mmCIF file of C-alpha atoms in Angstrom:
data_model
loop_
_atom_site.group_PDB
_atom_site.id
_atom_site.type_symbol
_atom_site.label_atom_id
_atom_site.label_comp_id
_atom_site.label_asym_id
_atom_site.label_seq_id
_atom_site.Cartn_x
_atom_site.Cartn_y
_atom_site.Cartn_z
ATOM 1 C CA UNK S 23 33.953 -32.659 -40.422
ATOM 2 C CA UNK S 24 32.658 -35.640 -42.286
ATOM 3 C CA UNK S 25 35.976 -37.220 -43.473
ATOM 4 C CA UNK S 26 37.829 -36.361 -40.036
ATOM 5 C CA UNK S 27 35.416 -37.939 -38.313
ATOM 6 C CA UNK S 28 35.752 -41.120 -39.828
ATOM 7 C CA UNK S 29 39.445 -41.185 -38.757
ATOM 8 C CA UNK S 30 38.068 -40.599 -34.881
ATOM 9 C CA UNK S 31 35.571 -43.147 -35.748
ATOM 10 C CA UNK S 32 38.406 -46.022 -36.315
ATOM 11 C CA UNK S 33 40.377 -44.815 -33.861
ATOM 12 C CA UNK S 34 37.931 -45.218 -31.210
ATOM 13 C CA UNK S 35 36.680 -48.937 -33.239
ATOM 14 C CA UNK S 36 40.130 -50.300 -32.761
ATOM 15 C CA UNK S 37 40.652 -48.730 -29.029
ATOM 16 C CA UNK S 38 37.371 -50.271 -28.189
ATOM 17 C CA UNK S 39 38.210 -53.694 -29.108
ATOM 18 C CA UNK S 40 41.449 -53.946 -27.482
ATOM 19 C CA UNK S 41 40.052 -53.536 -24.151
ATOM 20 C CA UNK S 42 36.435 -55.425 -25.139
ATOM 21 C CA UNK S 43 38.616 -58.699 -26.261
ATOM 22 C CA UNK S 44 40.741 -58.417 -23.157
ATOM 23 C CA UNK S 45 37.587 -58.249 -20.951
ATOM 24 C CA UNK S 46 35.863 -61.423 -23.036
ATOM 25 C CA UNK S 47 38.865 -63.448 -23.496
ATOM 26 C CA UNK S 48 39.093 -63.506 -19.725
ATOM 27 C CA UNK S 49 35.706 -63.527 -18.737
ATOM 28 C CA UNK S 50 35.338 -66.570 -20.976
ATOM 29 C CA UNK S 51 38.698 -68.257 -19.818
ATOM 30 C CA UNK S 52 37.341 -68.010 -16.097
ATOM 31 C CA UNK S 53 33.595 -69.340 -16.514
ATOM 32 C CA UNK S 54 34.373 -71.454 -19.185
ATOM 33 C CA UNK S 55 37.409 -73.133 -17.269
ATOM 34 C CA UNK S 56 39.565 -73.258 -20.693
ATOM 35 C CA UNK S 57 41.722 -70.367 -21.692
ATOM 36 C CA UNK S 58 41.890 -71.947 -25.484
ATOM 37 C CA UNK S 59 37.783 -71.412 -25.133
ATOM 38 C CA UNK S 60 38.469 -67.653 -24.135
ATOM 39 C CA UNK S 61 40.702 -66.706 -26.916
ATOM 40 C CA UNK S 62 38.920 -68.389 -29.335
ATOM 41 C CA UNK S 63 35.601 -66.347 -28.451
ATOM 42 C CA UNK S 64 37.962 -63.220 -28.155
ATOM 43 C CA UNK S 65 39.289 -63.545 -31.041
ATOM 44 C CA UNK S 66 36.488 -64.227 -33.020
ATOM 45 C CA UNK S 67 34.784 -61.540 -31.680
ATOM 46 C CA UNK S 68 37.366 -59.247 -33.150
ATOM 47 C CA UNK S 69 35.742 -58.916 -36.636
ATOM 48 C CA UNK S 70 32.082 -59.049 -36.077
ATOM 49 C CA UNK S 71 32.594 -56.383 -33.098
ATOM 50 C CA UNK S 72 34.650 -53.513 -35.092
ATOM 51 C CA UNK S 73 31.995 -53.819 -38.113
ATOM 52 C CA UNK S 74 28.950 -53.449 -35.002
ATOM 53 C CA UNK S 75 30.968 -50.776 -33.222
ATOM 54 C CA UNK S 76 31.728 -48.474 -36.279
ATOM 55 C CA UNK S 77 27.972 -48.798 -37.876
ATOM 56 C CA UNK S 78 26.940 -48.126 -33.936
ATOM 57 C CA UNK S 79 29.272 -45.067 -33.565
ATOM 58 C CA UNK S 80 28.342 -43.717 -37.158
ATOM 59 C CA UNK S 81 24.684 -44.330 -36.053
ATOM 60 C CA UNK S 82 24.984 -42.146 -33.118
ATOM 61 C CA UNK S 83 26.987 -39.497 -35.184
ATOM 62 C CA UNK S 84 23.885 -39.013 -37.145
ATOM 63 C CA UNK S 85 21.428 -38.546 -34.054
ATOM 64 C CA UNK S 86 20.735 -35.198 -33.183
ATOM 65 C CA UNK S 87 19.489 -35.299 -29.270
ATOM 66 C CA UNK S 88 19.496 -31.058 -29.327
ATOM 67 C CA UNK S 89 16.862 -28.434 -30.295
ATOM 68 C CA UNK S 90 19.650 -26.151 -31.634
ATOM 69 C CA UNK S 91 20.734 -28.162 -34.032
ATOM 70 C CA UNK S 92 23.710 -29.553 -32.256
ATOM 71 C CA UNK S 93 24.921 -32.732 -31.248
ATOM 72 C CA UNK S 94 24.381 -33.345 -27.768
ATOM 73 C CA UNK S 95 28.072 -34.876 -25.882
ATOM 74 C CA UNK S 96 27.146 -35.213 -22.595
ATOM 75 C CA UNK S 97 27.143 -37.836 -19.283
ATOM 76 C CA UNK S 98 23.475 -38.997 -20.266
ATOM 77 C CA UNK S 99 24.362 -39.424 -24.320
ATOM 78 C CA UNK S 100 27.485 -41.532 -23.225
ATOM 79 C CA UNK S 101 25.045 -43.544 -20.867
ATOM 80 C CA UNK S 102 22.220 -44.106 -23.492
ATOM 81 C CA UNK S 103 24.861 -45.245 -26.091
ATOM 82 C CA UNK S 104 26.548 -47.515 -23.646
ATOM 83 C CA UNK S 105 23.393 -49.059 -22.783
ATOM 84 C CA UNK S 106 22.574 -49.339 -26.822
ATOM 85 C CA UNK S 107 26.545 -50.865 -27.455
ATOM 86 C CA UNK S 108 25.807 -52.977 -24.768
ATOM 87 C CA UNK S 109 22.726 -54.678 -25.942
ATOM 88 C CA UNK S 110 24.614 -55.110 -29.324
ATOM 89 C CA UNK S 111 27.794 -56.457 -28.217
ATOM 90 C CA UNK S 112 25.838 -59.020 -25.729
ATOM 91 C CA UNK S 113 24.239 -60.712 -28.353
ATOM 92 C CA UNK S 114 26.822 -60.875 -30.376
ATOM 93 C CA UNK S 115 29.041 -62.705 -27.646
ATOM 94 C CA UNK S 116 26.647 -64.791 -26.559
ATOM 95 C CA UNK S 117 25.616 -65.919 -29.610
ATOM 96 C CA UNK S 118 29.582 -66.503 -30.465
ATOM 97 C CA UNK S 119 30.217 -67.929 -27.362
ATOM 98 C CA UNK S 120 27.588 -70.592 -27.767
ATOM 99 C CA UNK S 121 28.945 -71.627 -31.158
ATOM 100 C CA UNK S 122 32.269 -71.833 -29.910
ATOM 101 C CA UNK S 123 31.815 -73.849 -26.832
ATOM 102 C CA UNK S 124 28.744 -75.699 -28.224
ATOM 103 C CA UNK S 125 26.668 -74.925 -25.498
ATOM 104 C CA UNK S 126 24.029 -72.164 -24.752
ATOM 105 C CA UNK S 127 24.137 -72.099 -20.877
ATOM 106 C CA UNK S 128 27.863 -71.022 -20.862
ATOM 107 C CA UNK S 129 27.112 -67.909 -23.897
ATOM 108 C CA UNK S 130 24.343 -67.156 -21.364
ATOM 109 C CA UNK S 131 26.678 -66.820 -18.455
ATOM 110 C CA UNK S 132 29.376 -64.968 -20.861
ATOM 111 C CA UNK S 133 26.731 -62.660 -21.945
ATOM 112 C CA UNK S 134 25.680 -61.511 -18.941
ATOM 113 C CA UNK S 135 28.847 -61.337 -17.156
ATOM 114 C CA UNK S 136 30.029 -59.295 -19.407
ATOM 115 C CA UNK S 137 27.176 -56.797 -18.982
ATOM 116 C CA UNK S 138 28.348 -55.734 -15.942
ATOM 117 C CA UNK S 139 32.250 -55.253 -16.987
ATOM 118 C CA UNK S 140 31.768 -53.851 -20.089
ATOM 119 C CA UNK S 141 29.144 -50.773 -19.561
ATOM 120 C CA UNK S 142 31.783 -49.437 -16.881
ATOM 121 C CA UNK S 143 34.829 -50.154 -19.632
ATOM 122 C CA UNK S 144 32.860 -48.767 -22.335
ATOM 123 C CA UNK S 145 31.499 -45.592 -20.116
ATOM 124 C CA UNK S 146 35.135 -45.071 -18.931
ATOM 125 C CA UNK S 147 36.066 -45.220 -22.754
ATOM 126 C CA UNK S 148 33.167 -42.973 -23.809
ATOM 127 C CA UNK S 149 34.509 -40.240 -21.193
ATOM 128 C CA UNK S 150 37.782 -40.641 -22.089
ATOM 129 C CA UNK S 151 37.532 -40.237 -25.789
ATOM 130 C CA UNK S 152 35.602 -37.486 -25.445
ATOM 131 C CA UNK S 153 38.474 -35.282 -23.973
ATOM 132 C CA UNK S 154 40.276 -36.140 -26.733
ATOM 133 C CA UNK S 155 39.911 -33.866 -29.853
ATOM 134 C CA UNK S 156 41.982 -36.632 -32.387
ATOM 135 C CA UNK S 157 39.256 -36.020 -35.131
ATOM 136 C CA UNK S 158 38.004 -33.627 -34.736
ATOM 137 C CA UNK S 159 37.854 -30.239 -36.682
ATOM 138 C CA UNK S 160 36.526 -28.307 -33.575
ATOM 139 C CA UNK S 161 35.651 -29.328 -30.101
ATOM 140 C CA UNK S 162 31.125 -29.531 -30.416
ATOM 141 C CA UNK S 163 29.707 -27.998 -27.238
#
């Protein structure tokens, strides 16, 4: 299971980002007022957010939230890690953002605009990938 679930792990990295840079590239372009400020925060997101993701989704590979012995994949384990991703990928922008556009009021606003957008992407994500058995040896109950 170990070494196919590294594939899913990617997978699900690079799926991630797609729609996360969309979201931020826009959400930047709009309160920032320049669509050369969103891409640039998008895009430099890119990196730092697929290292984050994949150490965050190997992280919660490894917790065991069952007494049998089994990994729990349910509605509240997809909650509590979007809430955890969230937190993660929030700092990351803002601190990004605030480099990028040289000021810490608009990686505020970026930040927490975001929060909103990106729990309901990355729950709809979450719910989606886990109907999808690409990775997996057998489907954990």
């Amino acid at each position: 299971m170990k070494d196919v679930s590294h594939k899913r792990h990617i997978a699900k990295t690079i799926t991630w980002r797609i729609v996360g840079t969309i979201d931020t590239i826009i959400l930047s372009w709009i309160i920032s007022g320049n669509p050369f400020t969103g891409l640039k925060i998008g895009f430099a997101e890119v990196i730092t957010k697929m290292l984050l993701y994949y150490l965050h989704e190997r992280a919660w590979f490894k917790i065991n939230l069952s007494k049998d012995g089994r990994i729990l994949e349910s509605r509240k384990r997809h909650i509590a890690k979007t809430i955890t991703w969230r937190f993660i990928g929030t700092l990351d922008t803002m601190i990004l953002a605030w480099i990028i556009s040289g000021d810490p009021l608009t990686g505020l606003k970026i930040g927490f605009a975001e929060v909103i957008t990106k729990m309901i992407l990355y729950y709809l994500h979450e719910r989606t990938w886990y109907k999808i058995n690409y990775g997996l040896n057998e489907r954990r109950k």
